[in-house]
């Protein structure tokens, strides 16, 4: 199978430095093997989607020379695929309706340090009297799920103990990221998932869903996260910090930063050339 990577931004704002690093990292992982690199807009969370930002992200990728293969897919146009996956899980009794509200969860669920609360299983054996179905949860298997991250080595998680049964369709009817990403990675024949380390704790859940749905597991690489000087996630305060901006006039500098951040030390004139060479090698080999 052709090595196939992907970049899967959520169009909830313009490309930022952290997502540029993920894009460059996944592009290089795929292209160095002469593989394909796809772009998928993860625009299911409609309340958070910002109009115009999908186009803005694509224009930014073009500026950095991060060419993609085929059509950009939009999750909002693929709901039928998620419906099918949910129906499969229902038929296997691997999901159930949950009637817990946020307030119920805040009262009953315990949260391990730095993580989301573990679902206590209140609705696992049927909705308690007086509750109505809200979200749909996945019945998490009691087993340790492990994978060999290409950067981090062996990672293992007991999803049932550390996350509990997790939501695959939210109370507002929106399919959860965990389900959609698994369905799409398989539907698009993705063989390598290269993304930021903030998603490391999602991977075991995704592998559990792949197994439940009989889908293949791609290889994973979780890139270091770009953080603020105080270790906090990039956010509103970025402007105050000495990180390069994604200003249209500073494309080379920013690309150089992203490559250096990934451990590839390049001269200022090199980024564009490097990407160009990787691309023309693709053409020369008749791969594109
Ligand atoms: N859409 C997710 C995000 O922007 C990334 C999904 C992924 O790479 O698996 O955080």
PDB file of C-alpha atoms and ligand atoms in Angstrom:
ATOM      1  CA  UNK A   1       0.000   0.000   0.000  1.00  0.00           C
ATOM      2  CA  UNK A   2       1.301   3.505  -0.818  1.00  0.00           C
ATOM      3  CA  UNK A   3       2.470   5.241   2.358  1.00  0.00           C
ATOM      4  CA  UNK A   4      -0.226   7.819   3.032  1.00  0.00           C
ATOM      5  CA  UNK A   5      -0.113  10.576   5.612  1.00  0.00           C
ATOM      6  CA  UNK A   6      -2.559  13.311   6.364  1.00  0.00           C
ATOM      7  CA  UNK A   7      -3.025  16.689   7.941  1.00  0.00           C
ATOM      8  CA  UNK A   8      -6.386  17.071   9.632  1.00  0.00           C
ATOM      9  CA  UNK A   9      -6.882  20.619  10.875  1.00  0.00           C
ATOM     10  CA  UNK A  10     -10.012  21.840  12.595  1.00  0.00           C
ATOM     11  CA  UNK A  11     -11.045  25.038  10.800  1.00  0.00           C
ATOM     12  CA  UNK A  12     -11.624  26.918  14.026  1.00  0.00           C
ATOM     13  CA  UNK A  13      -9.145  29.676  13.170  1.00  0.00           C
ATOM     14  CA  UNK A  14      -6.112  30.309  10.975  1.00  0.00           C
ATOM     15  CA  UNK A  15      -3.125  27.958  10.868  1.00  0.00           C
ATOM     16  CA  UNK A  16      -0.942  28.565  13.920  1.00  0.00           C
ATOM     17  CA  UNK A  17       2.628  27.626  14.605  1.00  0.00           C
ATOM     18  CA  UNK A  18       1.708  24.363  16.326  1.00  0.00           C
ATOM     19  CA  UNK A  19      -0.438  23.209  13.441  1.00  0.00           C
ATOM     20  CA  UNK A  20       2.233  24.291  10.940  1.00  0.00           C
ATOM     21  CA  UNK A  21       4.724  22.038  12.743  1.00  0.00           C
ATOM     22  CA  UNK A  22       2.238  19.152  12.529  1.00  0.00           C
ATOM     23  CA  UNK A  23       1.689  19.867   8.834  1.00  0.00           C
ATOM     24  CA  UNK A  24       5.427  20.051   8.036  1.00  0.00           C
ATOM     25  CA  UNK A  25       6.171  16.941  10.123  1.00  0.00           C
ATOM     26  CA  UNK A  26       3.457  14.824   8.544  1.00  0.00           C
ATOM     27  CA  UNK A  27       4.341  16.108   5.053  1.00  0.00           C
ATOM     28  CA  UNK A  28       7.999  15.123   5.491  1.00  0.00           C
ATOM     29  CA  UNK A  29       7.176  11.710   6.967  1.00  0.00           C
ATOM     30  CA  UNK A  30       4.986  10.930   3.956  1.00  0.00           C
ATOM     31  CA  UNK A  31       7.060  12.544   1.208  1.00  0.00           C
ATOM     32  CA  UNK A  32      10.413  11.096   2.257  1.00  0.00           C
ATOM     33  CA  UNK A  33       8.946   7.698   1.395  1.00  0.00           C
ATOM     34  CA  UNK A  34       7.429   9.000  -1.811  1.00  0.00           C
ATOM     35  CA  UNK A  35       4.052   8.733  -0.131  1.00  0.00           C
ATOM     36  CA  UNK A  36       0.804  10.591  -0.508  1.00  0.00           C
ATOM     37  CA  UNK A  37      -0.226  13.415   1.800  1.00  0.00           C
ATOM     38  CA  UNK A  38      -3.905  14.246   2.200  1.00  0.00           C
ATOM     39  CA  UNK A  39      -5.678  17.156   3.838  1.00  0.00           C
ATOM     40  CA  UNK A  40      -8.934  16.649   5.712  1.00  0.00           C
ATOM     41  CA  UNK A  41     -10.943  19.447   7.268  1.00  0.00           C
ATOM     42  CA  UNK A  42     -12.296  18.329  10.624  1.00  0.00           C
ATOM     43  CA  UNK A  43     -15.279  20.644  10.606  1.00  0.00           C
ATOM     44  CA  UNK A  44     -17.842  18.585  12.520  1.00  0.00           C
ATOM     45  CA  UNK A  45     -17.858  20.760  15.617  1.00  0.00           C
ATOM     46  CA  UNK A  46     -20.004  23.382  13.919  1.00  0.00           C
ATOM     47  CA  UNK A  47     -20.314  25.689  16.940  1.00  0.00           C
ATOM     48  CA  UNK A  48     -16.520  26.101  16.862  1.00  0.00           C
ATOM     49  CA  UNK A  49     -15.995  26.306  13.097  1.00  0.00           C
ATOM     50  CA  UNK A  50     -15.108  29.769  11.844  1.00  0.00           C
ATOM     51  CA  UNK A  51     -16.308  30.621   8.351  1.00  0.00           C
ATOM     52  CA  UNK A  52     -13.434  31.158   5.947  1.00  0.00           C
ATOM     53  CA  UNK A  53     -10.768  29.514   8.066  1.00  0.00           C
ATOM     54  CA  UNK A  54     -10.672  26.286   6.021  1.00  0.00           C
ATOM     55  CA  UNK A  55      -9.703  28.330   2.949  1.00  0.00           C
ATOM     56  CA  UNK A  56      -7.284  30.368   4.969  1.00  0.00           C
ATOM     57  CA  UNK A  57      -5.549  27.192   6.169  1.00  0.00           C
ATOM     58  CA  UNK A  58      -5.284  25.830   2.628  1.00  0.00           C
ATOM     59  CA  UNK A  59      -3.821  29.088   1.334  1.00  0.00           C
ATOM     60  CA  UNK A  60      -1.275  29.018   4.147  1.00  0.00           C
ATOM     61  CA  UNK A  61      -0.277  25.418   3.287  1.00  0.00           C
ATOM     62  CA  UNK A  62       0.260  26.524  -0.305  1.00  0.00           C
ATOM     63  CA  UNK A  63       2.470  29.401   0.811  1.00  0.00           C
ATOM     64  CA  UNK A  64       4.718  26.967   2.690  1.00  0.00           C
ATOM     65  CA  UNK A  65       4.935  24.651  -0.301  1.00  0.00           C
ATOM     66  CA  UNK A  66       3.004  21.908   1.492  1.00  0.00           C
ATOM     67  CA  UNK A  67       1.299  20.418  -1.537  1.00  0.00           C
ATOM     68  CA  UNK A  68      -1.419  17.824  -0.980  1.00  0.00           C
ATOM     69  CA  UNK A  69      -2.797  15.015  -3.105  1.00  0.00           C
ATOM     70  CA  UNK A  70      -6.350  14.725  -4.336  1.00  0.00           C
ATOM     71  CA  UNK A  71      -9.363  16.616  -3.116  1.00  0.00           C
ATOM     72  CA  UNK A  72      -9.532  18.094   0.371  1.00  0.00           C
ATOM     73  CA  UNK A  73     -12.287  16.235   2.223  1.00  0.00           C
ATOM     74  CA  UNK A  74     -14.632  17.871   4.716  1.00  0.00           C
ATOM     75  CA  UNK A  75     -15.994  15.786   7.552  1.00  0.00           C
ATOM     76  CA  UNK A  76     -19.244  17.754   7.510  1.00  0.00           C
ATOM     77  CA  UNK A  77     -19.966  16.093   4.131  1.00  0.00           C
ATOM     78  CA  UNK A  78     -19.268  12.582   5.347  1.00  0.00           C
ATOM     79  CA  UNK A  79     -21.926  12.119   8.022  1.00  0.00           C
ATOM     80  CA  UNK A  80     -23.292   9.008   6.283  1.00  0.00           C
ATOM     81  CA  UNK A  81     -19.980   7.253   6.923  1.00  0.00           C
ATOM     82  CA  UNK A  82     -20.172   7.989  10.649  1.00  0.00           C
ATOM     83  CA  UNK A  83     -23.831   6.908  10.711  1.00  0.00           C
ATOM     84  CA  UNK A  84     -22.762   3.559   9.253  1.00  0.00           C
ATOM     85  CA  UNK A  85     -19.960   3.135  11.782  1.00  0.00           C
ATOM     86  CA  UNK A  86     -22.313   3.931  14.647  1.00  0.00           C
ATOM     87  CA  UNK A  87     -24.845   1.442  13.301  1.00  0.00           C
ATOM     88  CA  UNK A  88     -22.103  -1.215  13.176  1.00  0.00           C
ATOM     89  CA  UNK A  89     -21.147  -0.508  16.780  1.00  0.00           C
ATOM     90  CA  UNK A  90     -24.808  -0.603  17.833  1.00  0.00           C
ATOM     91  CA  UNK A  91     -25.350  -3.917  16.102  1.00  0.00           C
ATOM     92  CA  UNK A  92     -22.434  -5.331  18.113  1.00  0.00           C
ATOM     93  CA  UNK A  93     -23.771  -3.779  21.327  1.00  0.00           C
ATOM     94  CA  UNK A  94     -20.544  -1.807  21.654  1.00  0.00           C
ATOM     95  CA  UNK A  95     -22.249   1.546  22.227  1.00  0.00           C
ATOM     96  CA  UNK A  96     -25.048   2.682  24.494  1.00  0.00           C
ATOM     97  CA  UNK A  97     -27.163   5.762  25.112  1.00  0.00           C
ATOM     98  CA  UNK A  98     -26.069   7.902  28.016  1.00  0.00           C
ATOM     99  CA  UNK A  99     -28.412  10.220  29.873  1.00  0.00           C
ATOM    100  CA  UNK A 100     -25.827  11.946  32.058  1.00  0.00           C
ATOM    101  CA  UNK A 101     -25.657  15.724  31.892  1.00  0.00           C
ATOM    102  CA  UNK A 102     -22.497  17.703  32.518  1.00  0.00           C
ATOM    103  CA  UNK A 103     -23.710  18.413  36.023  1.00  0.00           C
ATOM    104  CA  UNK A 104     -24.282  14.673  36.661  1.00  0.00           C
ATOM    105  CA  UNK A 105     -20.753  13.946  35.483  1.00  0.00           C
ATOM    106  CA  UNK A 106     -19.217  16.678  37.580  1.00  0.00           C
ATOM    107  CA  UNK A 107     -20.849  15.062  40.629  1.00  0.00           C
ATOM    108  CA  UNK A 108     -19.972  11.456  39.911  1.00  0.00           C
ATOM    109  CA  UNK A 109     -16.858  11.247  37.752  1.00  0.00           C
ATOM    110  CA  UNK A 110     -13.320  11.295  39.088  1.00  0.00           C
ATOM    111  CA  UNK A 111     -10.502  12.920  37.125  1.00  0.00           C
ATOM    112  CA  UNK A 112      -6.950  11.529  37.152  1.00  0.00           C
ATOM    113  CA  UNK A 113      -4.332  14.262  37.360  1.00  0.00           C
ATOM    114  CA  UNK A 114      -4.223  16.352  34.204  1.00  0.00           C
ATOM    115  CA  UNK A 115      -6.833  14.301  32.419  1.00  0.00           C
ATOM    116  CA  UNK A 116     -10.512  14.350  31.774  1.00  0.00           C
ATOM    117  CA  UNK A 117     -12.837  12.675  34.200  1.00  0.00           C
ATOM    118  CA  UNK A 118     -13.274   8.912  33.933  1.00  0.00           C
ATOM    119  CA  UNK A 119     -16.875   8.083  33.094  1.00  0.00           C
ATOM    120  CA  UNK A 120     -18.278   6.100  36.041  1.00  0.00           C
ATOM    121  CA  UNK A 121     -20.469   3.860  33.866  1.00  0.00           C
ATOM    122  CA  UNK A 122     -23.795   5.145  35.165  1.00  0.00           C
ATOM    123  CA  UNK A 123     -25.764   4.311  31.985  1.00  0.00           C
ATOM    124  CA  UNK A 124     -23.734   1.293  30.855  1.00  0.00           C
ATOM    125  CA  UNK A 125     -26.444  -1.217  31.735  1.00  0.00           C
ATOM    126  CA  UNK A 126     -29.393   0.884  30.587  1.00  0.00           C
ATOM    127  CA  UNK A 127     -30.670   4.379  31.237  1.00  0.00           C
ATOM    128  CA  UNK A 128     -31.545   4.901  34.900  1.00  0.00           C
ATOM    129  CA  UNK A 129     -35.235   5.753  35.466  1.00  0.00           C
ATOM    130  CA  UNK A 130     -36.089   9.323  34.610  1.00  0.00           C
ATOM    131  CA  UNK A 131     -33.088   9.900  32.349  1.00  0.00           C
ATOM    132  CA  UNK A 132     -33.383  10.543  28.627  1.00  0.00           C
ATOM    133  CA  UNK A 133     -30.822   9.528  26.018  1.00  0.00           C
ATOM    134  CA  UNK A 134     -28.321  12.289  25.310  1.00  0.00           C
ATOM    135  CA  UNK A 135     -24.877  11.245  24.140  1.00  0.00           C
ATOM    136  CA  UNK A 136     -23.821   7.843  22.778  1.00  0.00           C
ATOM    137  CA  UNK A 137     -20.885   6.167  24.504  1.00  0.00           C
ATOM    138  CA  UNK A 138     -18.479   3.442  23.423  1.00  0.00           C
ATOM    139  CA  UNK A 139     -18.285   0.406  25.683  1.00  0.00           C
ATOM    140  CA  UNK A 140     -14.556   0.433  26.310  1.00  0.00           C
ATOM    141  CA  UNK A 141     -12.860  -2.964  26.523  1.00  0.00           C
ATOM    142  CA  UNK A 142     -11.020  -3.912  29.707  1.00  0.00           C
ATOM    143  CA  UNK A 143      -7.583  -4.339  28.219  1.00  0.00           C
ATOM    144  CA  UNK A 144      -4.341  -2.454  27.923  1.00  0.00           C
ATOM    145  CA  UNK A 145      -3.972  -1.009  24.440  1.00  0.00           C
ATOM    146  CA  UNK A 146      -0.413  -0.410  23.273  1.00  0.00           C
ATOM    147  CA  UNK A 147       1.273   0.948  20.170  1.00  0.00           C
ATOM    148  CA  UNK A 148       4.821   1.761  19.092  1.00  0.00           C
ATOM    149  CA  UNK A 149       4.969   5.462  18.482  1.00  0.00           C
ATOM    150  CA  UNK A 150       7.619   6.244  15.851  1.00  0.00           C
ATOM    151  CA  UNK A 151       8.964   9.050  18.045  1.00  0.00           C
ATOM    152  CA  UNK A 152       8.006   8.142  21.579  1.00  0.00           C
ATOM    153  CA  UNK A 153       8.429   4.401  21.555  1.00  0.00           C
ATOM    154  CA  UNK A 154       6.016   2.113  23.351  1.00  0.00           C
ATOM    155  CA  UNK A 155       2.865   3.778  24.671  1.00  0.00           C
ATOM    156  CA  UNK A 156       0.247   1.839  26.621  1.00  0.00           C
ATOM    157  CA  UNK A 157      -3.089   2.782  28.064  1.00  0.00           C
ATOM    158  CA  UNK A 158      -5.852   1.000  29.890  1.00  0.00           C
ATOM    159  CA  UNK A 159      -8.650   2.991  28.302  1.00  0.00           C
ATOM    160  CA  UNK A 160     -11.347   1.578  30.575  1.00  0.00           C
ATOM    161  CA  UNK A 161      -9.430   2.654  33.684  1.00  0.00           C
ATOM    162  CA  UNK A 162      -7.966   5.918  32.414  1.00  0.00           C
ATOM    163  CA  UNK A 163     -10.789   7.298  30.267  1.00  0.00           C
ATOM    164  CA  UNK A 164     -13.766   5.034  30.726  1.00  0.00           C
ATOM    165  CA  UNK A 165     -16.565   4.688  28.195  1.00  0.00           C
ATOM    166  CA  UNK A 166     -16.172   7.728  25.960  1.00  0.00           C
ATOM    167  CA  UNK A 167     -18.589   9.715  23.821  1.00  0.00           C
ATOM    168  CA  UNK A 168     -18.822   8.857  20.127  1.00  0.00           C
ATOM    169  CA  UNK A 169     -21.854  11.058  19.424  1.00  0.00           C
ATOM    170  CA  UNK A 170     -22.484  14.118  21.519  1.00  0.00           C
ATOM    171  CA  UNK A 171     -25.779  15.181  23.068  1.00  0.00           C
ATOM    172  CA  UNK A 172     -26.133  17.837  20.333  1.00  0.00           C
ATOM    173  CA  UNK A 173     -25.956  15.073  17.706  1.00  0.00           C
ATOM    174  CA  UNK A 174     -22.434  15.950  16.542  1.00  0.00           C
ATOM    175  CA  UNK A 175     -20.153  12.959  15.974  1.00  0.00           C
ATOM    176  CA  UNK A 176     -17.171  13.044  18.295  1.00  0.00           C
ATOM    177  CA  UNK A 177     -13.686  13.550  16.913  1.00  0.00           C
ATOM    178  CA  UNK A 178     -12.619  10.065  18.118  1.00  0.00           C
ATOM    179  CA  UNK A 179     -15.159   8.254  15.944  1.00  0.00           C
ATOM    180  CA  UNK A 180     -14.878  10.483  12.885  1.00  0.00           C
ATOM    181  CA  UNK A 181     -11.079  10.393  12.822  1.00  0.00           C
ATOM    182  CA  UNK A 182     -11.032   6.583  12.966  1.00  0.00           C
ATOM    183  CA  UNK A 183     -13.611   6.224  10.201  1.00  0.00           C
ATOM    184  CA  UNK A 184     -11.830   8.726   7.956  1.00  0.00           C
ATOM    185  CA  UNK A 185      -8.293   7.488   8.519  1.00  0.00           C
ATOM    186  CA  UNK A 186      -9.490   4.060   7.387  1.00  0.00           C
ATOM    187  CA  UNK A 187     -11.677   5.341   4.528  1.00  0.00           C
ATOM    188  CA  UNK A 188      -8.757   7.387   3.192  1.00  0.00           C
ATOM    189  CA  UNK A 189      -6.291   4.476   3.542  1.00  0.00           C
ATOM    190  CA  UNK A 190      -4.078   6.451   5.893  1.00  0.00           C
ATOM    191  CA  UNK A 191      -1.027   4.396   6.858  1.00  0.00           C
ATOM    192  CA  UNK A 192       0.742   6.957   9.062  1.00  0.00           C
ATOM    193  CA  UNK A 193      -0.724   9.441  11.511  1.00  0.00           C
ATOM    194  CA  UNK A 194       1.758  12.195  12.378  1.00  0.00           C
ATOM    195  CA  UNK A 195       0.336  14.860  14.673  1.00  0.00           C
ATOM    196  CA  UNK A 196       0.924  16.879  17.825  1.00  0.00           C
ATOM    197  CA  UNK A 197       1.563  15.233  21.172  1.00  0.00           C
ATOM    198  CA  UNK A 198      -1.636  16.769  22.551  1.00  0.00           C
ATOM    199  CA  UNK A 199      -3.394  13.877  20.788  1.00  0.00           C
ATOM    200  CA  UNK A 200      -1.213  11.157  22.310  1.00  0.00           C
ATOM    201  CA  UNK A 201      -3.867  10.370  24.916  1.00  0.00           C
ATOM    202  CA  UNK A 202      -6.486   9.955  22.173  1.00  0.00           C
ATOM    203  CA  UNK A 203      -4.627   7.246  20.287  1.00  0.00           C
ATOM    204  CA  UNK A 204      -5.502   4.275  22.503  1.00  0.00           C
ATOM    205  CA  UNK A 205      -9.178   5.226  22.250  1.00  0.00           C
ATOM    206  CA  UNK A 206      -8.856   5.379  18.482  1.00  0.00           C
ATOM    207  CA  UNK A 207      -7.189   1.965  18.345  1.00  0.00           C
ATOM    208  CA  UNK A 208      -9.993   0.539  20.513  1.00  0.00           C
ATOM    209  CA  UNK A 209     -12.527   1.892  18.004  1.00  0.00           C
ATOM    210  CA  UNK A 210     -10.528   0.561  15.040  1.00  0.00           C
ATOM    211  CA  UNK A 211     -10.584  -2.902  16.576  1.00  0.00           C
ATOM    212  CA  UNK A 212     -14.297  -2.696  17.313  1.00  0.00           C
ATOM    213  CA  UNK A 213     -14.999  -1.669  13.729  1.00  0.00           C
ATOM    214  CA  UNK A 214     -12.560  -4.151  12.180  1.00  0.00           C
ATOM    215  CA  UNK A 215     -10.415  -1.361  10.712  1.00  0.00           C
ATOM    216  CA  UNK A 216      -6.628  -1.357  10.315  1.00  0.00           C
ATOM    217  CA  UNK A 217      -4.389   0.556  12.720  1.00  0.00           C
ATOM    218  CA  UNK A 218      -2.001   2.998  11.033  1.00  0.00           C
ATOM    219  CA  UNK A 219       1.441   3.771  12.461  1.00  0.00           C
ATOM    220  CA  UNK A 220       1.632   6.784  14.767  1.00  0.00           C
ATOM    221  CA  UNK A 221       4.154   9.541  15.450  1.00  0.00           C
ATOM    222  CA  UNK A 222       3.392  12.254  17.983  1.00  0.00           C
ATOM    223  CA  UNK A 223       5.450  15.381  17.428  1.00  0.00           C
ATOM    224  CA  UNK A 224       6.585  17.607  20.272  1.00  0.00           C
ATOM    225  CA  UNK A 225       4.220  20.480  20.971  1.00  0.00           C
ATOM    226  CA  UNK A 226       5.118  24.097  20.444  1.00  0.00           C
ATOM    227  CA  UNK A 227       4.376  25.746  23.765  1.00  0.00           C
ATOM    228  CA  UNK A 228       4.741  29.189  25.251  1.00  0.00           C
ATOM    229  CA  UNK A 229       7.844  30.010  27.263  1.00  0.00           C
ATOM    230  CA  UNK A 230       5.988  29.092  30.467  1.00  0.00           C
ATOM    231  CA  UNK A 231       5.007  25.688  29.070  1.00  0.00           C
ATOM    232  CA  UNK A 232       1.368  26.610  28.442  1.00  0.00           C
ATOM    233  CA  UNK A 233      -0.343  25.749  25.164  1.00  0.00           C
ATOM    234  CA  UNK A 234      -0.264  28.244  22.317  1.00  0.00           C
ATOM    235  CA  UNK A 235      -3.247  30.485  22.576  1.00  0.00           C
ATOM    236  CA  UNK A 236      -4.323  34.032  22.824  1.00  0.00           C
ATOM    237  CA  UNK A 237      -1.118  35.280  24.363  1.00  0.00           C
ATOM    238  CA  UNK A 238       1.125  34.102  21.524  1.00  0.00           C
ATOM    239  CA  UNK A 239       1.632  37.599  20.226  1.00  0.00           C
ATOM    240  CA  UNK A 240       3.636  38.493  23.320  1.00  0.00           C
ATOM    241  CA  UNK A 241       6.219  35.770  22.757  1.00  0.00           C
ATOM    242  CA  UNK A 242       9.321  35.495  20.598  1.00  0.00           C
ATOM    243  CA  UNK A 243       7.810  32.806  18.386  1.00  0.00           C
ATOM    244  CA  UNK A 244       7.678  33.682  14.701  1.00  0.00           C
ATOM    245  CA  UNK A 245       4.318  34.807  13.431  1.00  0.00           C
ATOM    246  CA  UNK A 246       2.673  33.233  10.414  1.00  0.00           C
ATOM    247  CA  UNK A 247       2.897  36.544   8.660  1.00  0.00           C
ATOM    248  CA  UNK A 248       2.688  36.187   4.876  1.00  0.00           C
ATOM    249  CA  UNK A 249       5.934  38.093   4.474  1.00  0.00           C
ATOM    250  CA  UNK A 250       7.939  35.782   6.717  1.00  0.00           C
ATOM    251  CA  UNK A 251       7.261  32.429   5.106  1.00  0.00           C
ATOM    252  CA  UNK A 252      10.885  31.285   5.033  1.00  0.00           C
ATOM    253  CA  UNK A 253      11.628  32.269   8.619  1.00  0.00           C
ATOM    254  CA  UNK A 254       8.553  30.490   9.886  1.00  0.00           C
ATOM    255  CA  UNK A 255       9.248  27.385   7.839  1.00  0.00           C
ATOM    256  CA  UNK A 256      12.812  27.420   9.114  1.00  0.00           C
ATOM    257  CA  UNK A 257      11.497  27.623  12.670  1.00  0.00           C
ATOM    258  CA  UNK A 258       9.148  24.676  12.073  1.00  0.00           C
ATOM    259  CA  UNK A 259      11.953  22.557  10.570  1.00  0.00           C
ATOM    260  CA  UNK A 260      14.412  23.448  13.339  1.00  0.00           C
ATOM    261  CA  UNK A 261      11.757  22.680  15.902  1.00  0.00           C
ATOM    262  CA  UNK A 262      11.537  19.218  14.333  1.00  0.00           C
ATOM    263  CA  UNK A 263      15.312  18.842  14.638  1.00  0.00           C
ATOM    264  CA  UNK A 264      16.138  19.670  11.013  1.00  0.00           C
ATOM    265  CA  UNK A 265      18.676  22.470  11.058  1.00  0.00           C
ATOM    266  CA  UNK A 266      18.463  24.409   7.844  1.00  0.00           C
ATOM    267  CA  UNK A 267      19.781  27.678   6.501  1.00  0.00           C
ATOM    268  CA  UNK A 268      17.281  30.422   5.883  1.00  0.00           C
ATOM    269  CA  UNK A 269      17.258  29.888   2.130  1.00  0.00           C
ATOM    270  CA  UNK A 270      16.931  26.117   2.522  1.00  0.00           C
ATOM    271  CA  UNK A 271      13.311  25.397   3.507  1.00  0.00           C
ATOM    272  CA  UNK A 272      11.742  26.295   0.201  1.00  0.00           C
ATOM    273  CA  UNK A 273      14.543  24.510  -1.668  1.00  0.00           C
ATOM    274  CA  UNK A 274      14.201  21.374   0.449  1.00  0.00           C
ATOM    275  CA  UNK A 275      10.508  21.143  -0.128  1.00  0.00           C
ATOM    276  CA  UNK A 276      11.022  21.873  -3.813  1.00  0.00           C
ATOM    277  CA  UNK A 277      13.564  19.054  -4.115  1.00  0.00           C
ATOM    278  CA  UNK A 278      11.341  16.591  -2.308  1.00  0.00           C
ATOM    279  CA  UNK A 279       8.571  17.537  -4.699  1.00  0.00           C
ATOM    280  CA  UNK A 280      10.603  17.321  -7.886  1.00  0.00           C
ATOM    281  CA  UNK A 281      11.902  13.912  -6.751  1.00  0.00           C
ATOM    282  CA  UNK A 282       8.252  12.857  -6.627  1.00  0.00           C
ATOM    283  CA  UNK A 283       7.742  14.041 -10.175  1.00  0.00           C
ATOM    284  CA  UNK A 284      10.988  12.539 -11.454  1.00  0.00           C
ATOM    285  CA  UNK A 285       9.980   9.132 -10.114  1.00  0.00           C
ATOM    286  CA  UNK A 286       6.619   9.455 -11.803  1.00  0.00           C
ATOM    287  CA  UNK A 287       4.839   9.190  -8.507  1.00  0.00           C
ATOM    288  CA  UNK A 288       2.803  12.310  -9.072  1.00  0.00           C
TER     289      UNK A 288
HETATM  290  N1  LIG B   1      -8.483  17.948  14.052  1.00  0.00           N
HETATM  291  C1  LIG B   1      -7.541  17.683  15.097  1.00  0.00           C
HETATM  292  C2  LIG B   1      -6.918  18.965  15.580  1.00  0.00           C
HETATM  293  O1  LIG B   1      -6.876  19.914  14.825  1.00  0.00           O
HETATM  294  C3  LIG B   1      -6.392  16.814  14.672  1.00  0.00           C
HETATM  295  C4  LIG B   1      -6.790  15.455  14.384  1.00  0.00           C
HETATM  296  C5  LIG B   1      -5.669  14.487  14.131  1.00  0.00           C
HETATM  297  O2  LIG B   1      -4.615  14.850  13.597  1.00  0.00           O
HETATM  298  O3  LIG B   1      -5.898  13.327  14.434  1.00  0.00           O
HETATM  299  O4  LIG B   1      -6.476  19.007  16.693  1.00  0.00           O
END
